[in-house]
Coordinates of C-alpha atoms and ligand atoms in Angstrom, one line a residue:
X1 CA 10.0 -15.1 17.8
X2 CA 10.8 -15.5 13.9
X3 CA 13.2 -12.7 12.4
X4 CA 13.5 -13.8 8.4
X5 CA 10.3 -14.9 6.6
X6 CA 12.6 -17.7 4.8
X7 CA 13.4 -19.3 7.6
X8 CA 9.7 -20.2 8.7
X9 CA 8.1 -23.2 7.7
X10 CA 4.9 -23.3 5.4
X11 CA 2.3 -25.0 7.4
X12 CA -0.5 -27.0 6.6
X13 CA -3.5 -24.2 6.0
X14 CA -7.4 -24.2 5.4
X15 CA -8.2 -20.5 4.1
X16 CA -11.6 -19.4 4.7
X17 CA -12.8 -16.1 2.5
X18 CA -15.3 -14.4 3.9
X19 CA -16.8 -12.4 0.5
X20 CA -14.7 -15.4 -1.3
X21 CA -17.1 -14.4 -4.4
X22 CA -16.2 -11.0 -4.4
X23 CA -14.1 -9.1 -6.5
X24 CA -10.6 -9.0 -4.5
X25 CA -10.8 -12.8 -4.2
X26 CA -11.3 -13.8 -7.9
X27 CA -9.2 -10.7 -8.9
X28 CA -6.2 -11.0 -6.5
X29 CA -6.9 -13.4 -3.2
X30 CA -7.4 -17.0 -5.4
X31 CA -4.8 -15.9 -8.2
X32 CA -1.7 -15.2 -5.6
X33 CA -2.4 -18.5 -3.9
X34 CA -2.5 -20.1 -7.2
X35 CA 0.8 -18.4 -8.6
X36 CA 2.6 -19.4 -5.5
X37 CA 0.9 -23.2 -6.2
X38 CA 2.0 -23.2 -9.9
X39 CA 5.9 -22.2 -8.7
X40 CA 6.0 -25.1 -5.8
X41 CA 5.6 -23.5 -3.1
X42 CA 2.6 -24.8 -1.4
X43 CA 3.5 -28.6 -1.2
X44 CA 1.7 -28.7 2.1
X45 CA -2.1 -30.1 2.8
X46 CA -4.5 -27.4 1.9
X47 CA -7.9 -26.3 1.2
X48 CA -9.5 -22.6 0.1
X49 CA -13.1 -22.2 1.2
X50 CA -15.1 -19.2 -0.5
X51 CA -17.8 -17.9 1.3
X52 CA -20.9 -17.2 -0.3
X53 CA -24.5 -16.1 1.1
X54 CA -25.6 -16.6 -2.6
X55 CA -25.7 -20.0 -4.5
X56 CA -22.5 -20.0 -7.1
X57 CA -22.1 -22.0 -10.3
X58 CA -18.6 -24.0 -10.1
X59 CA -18.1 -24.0 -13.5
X60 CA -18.7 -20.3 -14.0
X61 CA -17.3 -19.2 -10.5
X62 CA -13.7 -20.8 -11.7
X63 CA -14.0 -19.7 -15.3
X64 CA -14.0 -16.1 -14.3
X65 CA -10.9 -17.0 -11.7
X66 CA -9.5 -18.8 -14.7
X67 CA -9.6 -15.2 -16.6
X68 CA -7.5 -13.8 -13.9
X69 CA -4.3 -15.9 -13.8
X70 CA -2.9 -14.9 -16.9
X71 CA -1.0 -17.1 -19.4
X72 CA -0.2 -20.6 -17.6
X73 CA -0.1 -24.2 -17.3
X74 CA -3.7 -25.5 -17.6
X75 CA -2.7 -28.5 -15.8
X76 CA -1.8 -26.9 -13.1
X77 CA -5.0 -24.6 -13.2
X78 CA -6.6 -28.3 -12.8
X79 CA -4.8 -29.3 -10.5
X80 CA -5.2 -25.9 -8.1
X81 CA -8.7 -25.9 -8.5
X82 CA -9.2 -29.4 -6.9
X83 CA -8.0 -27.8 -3.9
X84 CA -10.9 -24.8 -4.0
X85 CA -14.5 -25.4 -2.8
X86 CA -17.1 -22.8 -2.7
X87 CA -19.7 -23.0 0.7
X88 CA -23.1 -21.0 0.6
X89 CA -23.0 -19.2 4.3
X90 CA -26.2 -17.3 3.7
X91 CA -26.2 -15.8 7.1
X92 CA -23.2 -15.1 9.6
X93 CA -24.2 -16.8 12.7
X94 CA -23.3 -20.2 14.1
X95 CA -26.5 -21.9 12.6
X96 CA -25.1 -21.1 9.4
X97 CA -21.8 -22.1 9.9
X98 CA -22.1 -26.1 10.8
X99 CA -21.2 -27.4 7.2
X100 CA -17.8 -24.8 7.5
X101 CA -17.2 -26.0 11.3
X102 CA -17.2 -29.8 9.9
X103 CA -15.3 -29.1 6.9
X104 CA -12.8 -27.4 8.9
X105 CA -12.5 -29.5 11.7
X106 CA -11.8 -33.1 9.5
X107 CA -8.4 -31.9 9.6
X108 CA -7.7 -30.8 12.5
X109 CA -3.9 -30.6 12.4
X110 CA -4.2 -27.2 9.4
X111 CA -4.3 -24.2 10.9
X112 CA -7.1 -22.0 10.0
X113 CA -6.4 -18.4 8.4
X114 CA -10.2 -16.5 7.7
X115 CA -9.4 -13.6 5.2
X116 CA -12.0 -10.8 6.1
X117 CA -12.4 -9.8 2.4
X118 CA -15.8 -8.2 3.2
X119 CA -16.7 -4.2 4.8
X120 CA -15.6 -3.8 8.5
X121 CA -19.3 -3.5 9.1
X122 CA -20.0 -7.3 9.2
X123 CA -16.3 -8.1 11.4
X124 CA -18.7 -8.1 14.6
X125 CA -21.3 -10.8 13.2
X126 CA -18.4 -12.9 11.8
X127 CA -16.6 -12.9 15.0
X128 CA -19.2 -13.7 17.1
X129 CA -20.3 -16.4 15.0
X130 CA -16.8 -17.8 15.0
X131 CA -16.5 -17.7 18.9
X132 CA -19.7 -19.7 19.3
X133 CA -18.6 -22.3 16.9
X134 CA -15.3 -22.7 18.6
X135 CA -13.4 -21.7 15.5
X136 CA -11.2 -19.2 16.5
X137 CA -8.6 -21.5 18.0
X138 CA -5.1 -20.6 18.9
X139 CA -3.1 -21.6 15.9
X140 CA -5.9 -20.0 13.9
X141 CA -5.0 -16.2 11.9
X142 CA -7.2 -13.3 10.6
X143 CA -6.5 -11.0 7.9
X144 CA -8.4 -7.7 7.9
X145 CA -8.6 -5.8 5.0
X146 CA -8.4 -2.0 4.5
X147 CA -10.6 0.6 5.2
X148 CA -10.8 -0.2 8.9
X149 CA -12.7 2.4 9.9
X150 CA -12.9 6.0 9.0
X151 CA -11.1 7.7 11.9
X152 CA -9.3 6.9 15.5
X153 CA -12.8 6.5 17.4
X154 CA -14.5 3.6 15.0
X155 CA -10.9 2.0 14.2
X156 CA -10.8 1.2 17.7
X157 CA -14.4 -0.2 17.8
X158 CA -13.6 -2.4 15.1
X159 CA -10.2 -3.7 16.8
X160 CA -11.6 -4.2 19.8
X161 CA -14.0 -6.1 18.2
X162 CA -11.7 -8.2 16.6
X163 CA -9.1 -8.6 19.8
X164 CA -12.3 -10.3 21.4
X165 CA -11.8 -13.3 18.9
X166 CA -8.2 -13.5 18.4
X167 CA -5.0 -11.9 20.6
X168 CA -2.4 -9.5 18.6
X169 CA -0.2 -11.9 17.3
X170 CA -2.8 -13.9 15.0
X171 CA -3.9 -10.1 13.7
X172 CA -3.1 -9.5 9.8
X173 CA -4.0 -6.2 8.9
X174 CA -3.0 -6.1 5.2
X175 CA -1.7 -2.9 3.3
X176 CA -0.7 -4.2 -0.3
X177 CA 1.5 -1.7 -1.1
X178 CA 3.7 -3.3 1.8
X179 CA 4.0 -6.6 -0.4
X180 CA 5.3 -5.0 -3.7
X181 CA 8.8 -5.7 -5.1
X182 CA 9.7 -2.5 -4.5
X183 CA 8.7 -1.3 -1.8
X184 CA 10.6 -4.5 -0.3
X185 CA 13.6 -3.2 -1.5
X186 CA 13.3 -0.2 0.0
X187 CA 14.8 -1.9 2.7
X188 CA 17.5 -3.5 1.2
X189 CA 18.8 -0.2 -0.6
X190 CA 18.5 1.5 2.7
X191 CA 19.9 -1.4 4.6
X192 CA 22.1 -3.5 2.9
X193 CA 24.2 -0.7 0.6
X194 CA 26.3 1.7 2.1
X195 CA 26.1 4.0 -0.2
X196 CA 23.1 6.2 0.8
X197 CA 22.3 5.4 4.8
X198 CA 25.0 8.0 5.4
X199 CA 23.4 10.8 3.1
X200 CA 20.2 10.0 4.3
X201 CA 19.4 13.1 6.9
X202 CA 18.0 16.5 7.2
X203 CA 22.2 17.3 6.6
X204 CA 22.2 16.1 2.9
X205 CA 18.2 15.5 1.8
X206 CA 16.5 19.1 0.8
X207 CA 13.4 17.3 0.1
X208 CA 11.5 13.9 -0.4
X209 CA 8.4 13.7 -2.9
X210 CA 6.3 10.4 -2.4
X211 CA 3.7 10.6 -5.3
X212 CA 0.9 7.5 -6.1
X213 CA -0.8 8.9 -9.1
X214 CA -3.4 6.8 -10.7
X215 CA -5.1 7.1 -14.2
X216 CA -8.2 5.8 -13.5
X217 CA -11.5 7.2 -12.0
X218 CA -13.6 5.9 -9.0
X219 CA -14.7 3.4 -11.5
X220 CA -17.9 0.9 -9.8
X221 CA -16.6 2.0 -6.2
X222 CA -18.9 5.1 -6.1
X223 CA -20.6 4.0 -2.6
X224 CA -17.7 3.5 -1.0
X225 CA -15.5 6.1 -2.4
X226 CA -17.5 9.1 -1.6
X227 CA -17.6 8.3 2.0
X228 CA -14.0 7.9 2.1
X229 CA -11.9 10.3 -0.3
X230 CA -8.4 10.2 -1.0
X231 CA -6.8 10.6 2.0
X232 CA -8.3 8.0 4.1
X233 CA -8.4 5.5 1.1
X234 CA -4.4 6.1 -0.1
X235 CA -2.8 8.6 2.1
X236 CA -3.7 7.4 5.4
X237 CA -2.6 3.4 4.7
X238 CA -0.2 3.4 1.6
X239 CA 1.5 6.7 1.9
X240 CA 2.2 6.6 5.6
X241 CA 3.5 3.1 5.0
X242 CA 6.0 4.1 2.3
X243 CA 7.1 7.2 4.7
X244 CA 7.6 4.9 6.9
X245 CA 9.9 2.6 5.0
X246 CA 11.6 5.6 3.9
X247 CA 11.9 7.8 7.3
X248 CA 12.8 5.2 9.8
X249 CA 15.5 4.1 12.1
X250 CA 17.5 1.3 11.1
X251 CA 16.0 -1.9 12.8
X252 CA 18.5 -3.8 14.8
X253 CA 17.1 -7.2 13.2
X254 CA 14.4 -8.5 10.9
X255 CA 12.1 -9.5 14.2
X256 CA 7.9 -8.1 13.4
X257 CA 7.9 -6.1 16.3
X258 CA 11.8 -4.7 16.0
X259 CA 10.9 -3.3 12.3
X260 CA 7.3 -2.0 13.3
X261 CA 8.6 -0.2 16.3
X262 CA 10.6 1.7 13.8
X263 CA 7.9 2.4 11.5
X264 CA 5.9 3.7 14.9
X265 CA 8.0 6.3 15.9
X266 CA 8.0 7.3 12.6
X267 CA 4.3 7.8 12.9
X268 CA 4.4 9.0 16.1
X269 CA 6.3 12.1 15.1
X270 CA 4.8 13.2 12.5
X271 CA 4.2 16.5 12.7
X272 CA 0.5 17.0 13.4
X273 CA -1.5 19.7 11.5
X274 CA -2.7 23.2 12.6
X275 CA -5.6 25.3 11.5
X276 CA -3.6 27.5 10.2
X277 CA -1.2 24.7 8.2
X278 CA -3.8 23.3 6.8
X279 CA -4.6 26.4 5.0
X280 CA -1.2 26.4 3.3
X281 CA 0.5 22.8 3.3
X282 CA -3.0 21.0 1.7
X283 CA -4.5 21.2 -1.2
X284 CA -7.4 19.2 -1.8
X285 CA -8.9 18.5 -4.9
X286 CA -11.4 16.9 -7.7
X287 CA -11.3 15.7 -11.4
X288 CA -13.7 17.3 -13.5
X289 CA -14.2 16.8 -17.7
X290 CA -11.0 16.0 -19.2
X291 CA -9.0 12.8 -21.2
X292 CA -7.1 10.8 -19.9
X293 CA -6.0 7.1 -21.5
X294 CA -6.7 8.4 -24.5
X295 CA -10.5 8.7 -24.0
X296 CA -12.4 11.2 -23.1
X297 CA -13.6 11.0 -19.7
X298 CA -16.5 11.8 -17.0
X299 CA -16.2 14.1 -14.2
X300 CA -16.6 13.1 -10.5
X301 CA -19.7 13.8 -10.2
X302 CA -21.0 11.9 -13.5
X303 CA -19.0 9.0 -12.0
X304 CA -20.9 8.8 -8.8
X305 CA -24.0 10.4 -10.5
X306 CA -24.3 13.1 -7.7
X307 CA -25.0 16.6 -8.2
X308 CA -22.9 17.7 -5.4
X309 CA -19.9 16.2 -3.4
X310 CA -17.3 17.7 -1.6
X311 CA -15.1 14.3 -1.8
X312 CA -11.5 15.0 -2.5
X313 CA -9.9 12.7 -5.3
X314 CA -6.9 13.8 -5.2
X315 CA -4.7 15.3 -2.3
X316 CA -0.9 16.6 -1.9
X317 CA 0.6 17.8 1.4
X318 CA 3.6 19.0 2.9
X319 CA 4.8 18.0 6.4
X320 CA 7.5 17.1 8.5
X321 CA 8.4 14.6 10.9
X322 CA 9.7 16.5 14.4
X323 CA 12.9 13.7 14.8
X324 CA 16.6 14.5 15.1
X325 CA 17.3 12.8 11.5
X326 CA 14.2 14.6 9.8
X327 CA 14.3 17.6 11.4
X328 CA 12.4 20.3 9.4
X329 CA 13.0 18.1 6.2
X330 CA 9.7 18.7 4.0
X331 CA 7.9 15.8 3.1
X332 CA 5.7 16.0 -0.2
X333 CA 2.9 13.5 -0.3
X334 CA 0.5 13.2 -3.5
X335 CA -2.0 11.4 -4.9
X336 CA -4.8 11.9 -7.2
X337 CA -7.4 9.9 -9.2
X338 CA -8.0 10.6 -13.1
X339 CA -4.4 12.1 -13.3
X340 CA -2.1 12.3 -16.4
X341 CA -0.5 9.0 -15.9
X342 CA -0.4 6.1 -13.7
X343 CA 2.9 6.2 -11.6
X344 CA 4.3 5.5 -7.8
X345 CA 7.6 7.2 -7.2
X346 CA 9.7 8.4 -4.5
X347 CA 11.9 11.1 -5.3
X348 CA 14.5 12.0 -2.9
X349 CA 16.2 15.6 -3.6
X350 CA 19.5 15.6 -2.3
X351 CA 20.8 19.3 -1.1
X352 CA 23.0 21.4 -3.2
X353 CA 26.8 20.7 -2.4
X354 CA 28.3 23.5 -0.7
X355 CA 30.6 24.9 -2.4
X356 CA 30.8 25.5 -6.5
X357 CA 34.6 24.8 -8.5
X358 CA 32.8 24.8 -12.0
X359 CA 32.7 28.7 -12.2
X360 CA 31.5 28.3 -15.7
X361 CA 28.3 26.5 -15.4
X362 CA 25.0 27.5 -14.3
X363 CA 23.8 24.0 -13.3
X364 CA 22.6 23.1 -9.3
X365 CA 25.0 21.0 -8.7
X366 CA 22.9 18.4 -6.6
X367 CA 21.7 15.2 -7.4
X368 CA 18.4 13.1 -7.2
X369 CA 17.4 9.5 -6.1
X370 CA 14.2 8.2 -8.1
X371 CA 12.2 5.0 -6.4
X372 CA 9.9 4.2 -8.9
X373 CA 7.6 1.8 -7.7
X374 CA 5.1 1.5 -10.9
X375 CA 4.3 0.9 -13.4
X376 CA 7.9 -0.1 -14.1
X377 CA 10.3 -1.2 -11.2
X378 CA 13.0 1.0 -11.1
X379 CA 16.0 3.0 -9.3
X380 CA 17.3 5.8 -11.0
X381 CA 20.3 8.4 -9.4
X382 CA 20.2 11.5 -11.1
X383 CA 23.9 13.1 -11.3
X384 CA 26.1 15.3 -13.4
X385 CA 27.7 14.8 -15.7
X386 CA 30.5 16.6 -18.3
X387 CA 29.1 16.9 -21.4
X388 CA 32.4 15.7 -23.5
X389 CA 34.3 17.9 -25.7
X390 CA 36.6 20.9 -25.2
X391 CA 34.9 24.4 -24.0
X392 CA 35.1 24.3 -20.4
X393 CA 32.9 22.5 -18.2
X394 CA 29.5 21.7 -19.7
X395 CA 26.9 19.2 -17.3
X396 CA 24.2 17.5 -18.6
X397 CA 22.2 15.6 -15.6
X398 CA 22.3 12.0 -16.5
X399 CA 20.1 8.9 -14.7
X400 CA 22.1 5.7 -13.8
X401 CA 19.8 3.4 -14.2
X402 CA 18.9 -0.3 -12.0
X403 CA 15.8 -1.6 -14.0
X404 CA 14.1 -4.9 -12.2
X405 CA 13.0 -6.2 -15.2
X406 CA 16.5 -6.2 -17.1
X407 CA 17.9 -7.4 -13.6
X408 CA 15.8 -10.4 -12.7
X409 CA 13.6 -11.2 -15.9
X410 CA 11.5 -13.7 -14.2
X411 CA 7.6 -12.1 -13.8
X412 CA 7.3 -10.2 -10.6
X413 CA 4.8 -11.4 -8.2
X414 CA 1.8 -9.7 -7.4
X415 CA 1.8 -7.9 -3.6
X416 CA -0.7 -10.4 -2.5
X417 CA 1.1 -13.5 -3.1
X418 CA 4.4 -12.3 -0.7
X419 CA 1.4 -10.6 2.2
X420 CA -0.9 -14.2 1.6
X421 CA 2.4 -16.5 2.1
X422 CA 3.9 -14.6 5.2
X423 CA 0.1 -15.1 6.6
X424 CA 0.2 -19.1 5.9
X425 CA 4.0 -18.6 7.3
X426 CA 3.4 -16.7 10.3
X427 CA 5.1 -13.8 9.7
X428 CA 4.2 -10.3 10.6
X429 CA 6.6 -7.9 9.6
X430 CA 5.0 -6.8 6.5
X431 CA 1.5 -5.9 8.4
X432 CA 0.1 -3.1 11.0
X433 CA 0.5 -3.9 14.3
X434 CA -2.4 -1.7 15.8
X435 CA -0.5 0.3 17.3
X436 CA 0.8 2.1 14.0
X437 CA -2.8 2.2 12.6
X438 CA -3.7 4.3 15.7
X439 CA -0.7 6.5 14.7
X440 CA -1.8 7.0 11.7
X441 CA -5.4 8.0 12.6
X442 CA -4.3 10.6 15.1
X443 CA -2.4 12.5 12.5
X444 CA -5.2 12.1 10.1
X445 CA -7.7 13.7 12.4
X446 CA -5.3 16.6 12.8
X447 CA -6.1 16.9 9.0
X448 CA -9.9 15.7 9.0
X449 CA -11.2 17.9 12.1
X450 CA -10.8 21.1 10.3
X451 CA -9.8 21.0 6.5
X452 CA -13.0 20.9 4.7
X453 CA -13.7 24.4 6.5
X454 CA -10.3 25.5 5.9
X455 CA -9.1 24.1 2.4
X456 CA -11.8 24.7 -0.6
X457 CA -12.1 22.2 -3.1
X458 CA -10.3 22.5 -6.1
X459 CA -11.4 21.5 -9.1
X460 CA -8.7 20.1 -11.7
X461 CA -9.2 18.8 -15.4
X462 CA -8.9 14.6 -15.3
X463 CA -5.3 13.8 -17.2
X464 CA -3.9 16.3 -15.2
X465 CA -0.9 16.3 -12.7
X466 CA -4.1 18.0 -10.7
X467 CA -3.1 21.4 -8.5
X468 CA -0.4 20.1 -6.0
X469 CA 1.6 23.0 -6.6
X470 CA 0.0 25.3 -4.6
X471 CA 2.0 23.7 -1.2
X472 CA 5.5 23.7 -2.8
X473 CA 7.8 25.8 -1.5
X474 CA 10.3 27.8 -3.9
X475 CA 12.8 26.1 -6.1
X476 CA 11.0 22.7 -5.8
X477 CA 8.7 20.8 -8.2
X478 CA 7.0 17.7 -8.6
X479 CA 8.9 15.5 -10.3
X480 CA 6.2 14.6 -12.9
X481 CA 8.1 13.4 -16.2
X482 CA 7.8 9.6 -16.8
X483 CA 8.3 9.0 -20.3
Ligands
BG6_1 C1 -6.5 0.7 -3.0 C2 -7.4 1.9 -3.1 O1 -6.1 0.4 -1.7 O2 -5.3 0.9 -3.8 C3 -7.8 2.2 -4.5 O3 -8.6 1.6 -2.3 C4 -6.5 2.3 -5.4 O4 -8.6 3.3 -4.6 C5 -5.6 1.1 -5.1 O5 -6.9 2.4 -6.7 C6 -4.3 1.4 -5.8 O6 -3.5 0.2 -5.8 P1 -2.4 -0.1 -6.9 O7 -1.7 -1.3 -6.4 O8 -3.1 -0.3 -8.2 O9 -1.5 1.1 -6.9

C-alpha cells in the first residue's frame, strides 16, 4: 500500500477522455497534463485519446486547447501535442470502439486510465462497452467526475454500475477543490506545526465559517444547474470536503484509506437535520437584478429563461458535528452564486480568553485564523495588538500575514494537474472512497427530504453577500471583508 504520493513511480499511461471535446477537457483536463509535460514530469511513454461522437478539425480542436495554456514555450506546445490524438466514437458500444481497442492495445505494457468527463447518465453504456471489449483490465483506472447522482438512492445505482467494471481501488472519484494548493496545506498547518493542533477543539474554537462565494451566475450551465442547486453542486462535494480536512482526527500516516477513514467519521457524525432545524439553521436563497463585476447583471430566472424556479443559488447553514473534539462547536457553511465577490475562506474564531488584565480596553480579546483559499492563497492570524504610545493599553487587531505568492513565487498549479498525476501515479488519498460519498448523501437528504416545505426561498440582489445572516447566532458574523 503507498503512503506519500512522491514516493510512487509515474507509469507509462494511455488516457482515454470520454467527452475529450468537451469543455472541462480543453479548459482544464488537456491543459494540467500539458503543464505537468512542459515542467518534466511526464518523461514516461504516453498517449491522450479524446473521444468524440462528432467529427473534429485537428487544427481547430488544438487551437482552442492552445488558448487555454496560457503564456508558454511553443515548442513545447509542439511537442505535447504530438502526443494527443482525437478518435470519433460516435456511439458507446463495442462496435464502436474497435479502432480505440487497437490503439490501446499496441502498447500493451501503459496502463489505461478512462476520464469519465461526460453526465453520469452515459457511465452504464460506457462500462458495458468497455467490459465487452476486454478494456477494463486490472492495471486499468477510472475517474468519475462530479455530480454523481442527485441523492443516496441514484449515487448508489451509478456506483454499482461502475464496481461492475472496475473494483474500489482503480475508482477516482474527483473533487477539485481536494487538489488546490491550499487546501493541501490544510494538512500540513494542521499536521506538521504545533502551534494550532492543540487549540484546535470545542475548548478553544467558538466558531468555524467555511464560505465559497463566487461572482458569477449560472452562466451556459442552465440545464444542469436548475436540476441541481447549490447544495448538491458545492455544498454536498467541496464543502463537506473542506470540513472534513478541517474537522478530522489526525491520521496516523499518509496511507489513502488511513486519511479517508478520518474524513469518514467526520461525515459520519455530522449532525443530521430535523424539521424543525431546518427552519432555523438554513437559509436558502436566489440572485435576482443586481451588479456585480462591475456590470449590471440578469436575474436567475433571465439566466435560465424560466418564469418560475424554486432552485436555490446560494445556501448557508449552521451545524455541528456530534464528536468529543467538536462537540456543540457551530459550523457555518456558505455559498452563493452572483455574490459580491469571488472568495473561499475558512475562518476559524478562536473563544474569548478567560480572564481580562487590560481593565482599560473594550476590545474581545480573542483571536482569529483566516484560510483563504482564493482568489489569493493566504494565511492570516488575527491578534492584538498595543497600539504604541503612552495612555494606557490601546489594541488594534492586526493580521500576521503568510502569503503563497510572496513565499513560493513560482505559478501555482491548477487542482487538476496534482488530482490527474496522483491518477497516472496511483494514489488515492486525494479522492472519495465511496464510502464518504454515501456519508455525504445521507446528511444531505436529512436537508433535501423536507427543506423546500420548510425553508421559503429568499430572494437576494446579485453582488450581494446574499441573506446568510438569518442562521447566525448572536455576537457572530460572516467574515465578509476581502479587500
Ligand atoms: C464546480 C461547480 O464544481 O465548482 C460550479 O459545479 C462552480 O458551479 C465551481 O462554479 C467552482 O470551482 P472554483 O474552482 O472556480 O471555485
Amino acid at each position: 500500500m503507498n503512503t506519500q504520493t512522491h514516493s510512487l513511480r509515474i507509469k507509462d499511461f494511455n488516457l482515454v477522455i470520454f467527452g475529450g471535446n468537451g469543455d472541462l477537457s480543453k479548459r482544464k483536463i488537456i491543459p494540467a497534463l500539458f503543464h505537468r509535460f512542459a515542467a518534466g514530469q511526464l518523461k514516461v511513454d504516453f498517449e491522450i485519446f479524446c473521444l468524440s461522437r462528432s467529427p473534429q478539425d485537428r487544427a481547430a480542436f488544438l487551437k482552442e486547447i492552445e488558448g487555454f495554456l496560457g503564456k508558454v514555450d511553443a515548442k513545447k506546445v509542439k511537442a505535447f501535442f504530438e502526443h494527443l490524438f482525437i478518435l470519433e466514437v460516435p456511439k458507446n458500444s463495442s462496435e464502436h470502439y474497435g479502432e480505440l481497442k487497437s490503439r490501446l492495445e499496441a502498447h500493451p505494457g501503459r496502463q489505461s486510465i478512462f476520464y469519465f468527463s461526460v453526465p453520469s447518465a452515459a457511465f452504464s453504456e460506457i462500462c458495458t462497452a468497455l467490459k465487452e471489449t476486454s478494456l477494463n483490465k486490472e492495471n486499468s483506472k477510472v475517474v468519475l467526475e462530479k455530480p454523481l447522482g442527485h441523492n443516496l438512492k441514484s449515487s448508489e445505482e451509478i456506483n454499482n454500475i461502475i464496481a461492475g467494471a472496475f473494483k474500489e481501488r482503480q475508482i477516482f472519484r474527483i473533487d477539485h477543490y481536494l487538489g488546490k494548493e491550499t487546501v493541501q496545506n490544510l494538512m500540513v498547518l494542521r499536521f506538521a506545526n504545533h502551534l494550532f493542533e492543540r487549540a484546535w477543539n470545542a475548548e478553544n474554537i467558538e466558531n468555524i465559517q467555511i464560505t465559497v462565494a463566487e461572482s458569477l451566475g449560472v452562466e451556459k450551465r442552465a440545464g444542469y444547474y436548475d436540476k441541481t442547486g447549490a447544495l448538491l453542486d458545492m455544498v454536498q462535494n467541496h464543502l463537506l470536503q473542506l470540513l472534513c480536512l478541517i474537522a478530522m482526527e489526525p491520521p496516523s500516516s499518509l496511507n489513502p484509506d488511513t486519511v479517508r477513514n478520518e474524513k469518514q467519521k467526520v461525515l459520519e457524525s455530522l449532525r443530521p437535520f430535523t424539521k424543525k432545524s431546518i427552519e432555523t439553521d438554513i437559509v436558502r436563497g436566489q440572485y435576482t437584478r443586481g451588479s456585480s463585476n462591475g456590470k449590471k447583471q440578469n436575474s436567475y430566472l433571465e439566466d435560465i429563461d424560466a418564469y418560475d424556479s424554486e432552485t436555490e443559488t446560494f445556501v448557508a447553514l449552521k451545524t455541528y458535528i456530534d464528536n468529543w473534539r467538536w462537540k456543540n462547536t457551530p459550523i457555518y457553511l456558505r455559498t452563493g452564486k452572483r455574490m459580491k465577490k469571488r472568495y473561499s475562506d475558512i475562518v476559524i474564531n478562536f473563544k474569548e480568553l478567560p480572564h481580562n488584565i487590560f481593565q482599560d480596553t473594550q476590545h474581545p480579546l480573542r483571536n482569529k485564523l483566516i484560510i483563504r483559499l482564493q482568489p489569493e492563497e493566504r494565511i492570516e492570524l488575527v491578534q492584538l495588538s498595543k497600539i504604541p504610545g503612552p495612555g494606557g493599553y490601546r489594541f488594534k487587531p492586526i493580521s500576521l500575514k503568510l502569503d503563497f505568492i510572496d513565499s513560493f513565487k513560482d505559478r501555482m498549479p491548477d487542482a487538476y494537474e496534482r488530482l490527474i498525476m496522483d491518477v497516472i501515479r496511483g494514489n488515492q488519498t486525494l479522492f472519495m472512497r465511496y464510502d464518504e460519498l454515501a456519508a455525504a448523501w445521507r446528511w444531505i437528504e436529512s436537508i433535501t427530504d423536507h427543506w423546500r416545505k420548510c425553508t421559503p426561498l429568499k430572494l437576494y440582489e446579485s453582488g450581494t453577500w446574499g441573506p446568510g445572516d438569518d442562521i447566525l447566532e448572536d455576537n457572530t458574523e460572516w467574515k465578509t471583508s476581502p479587500k
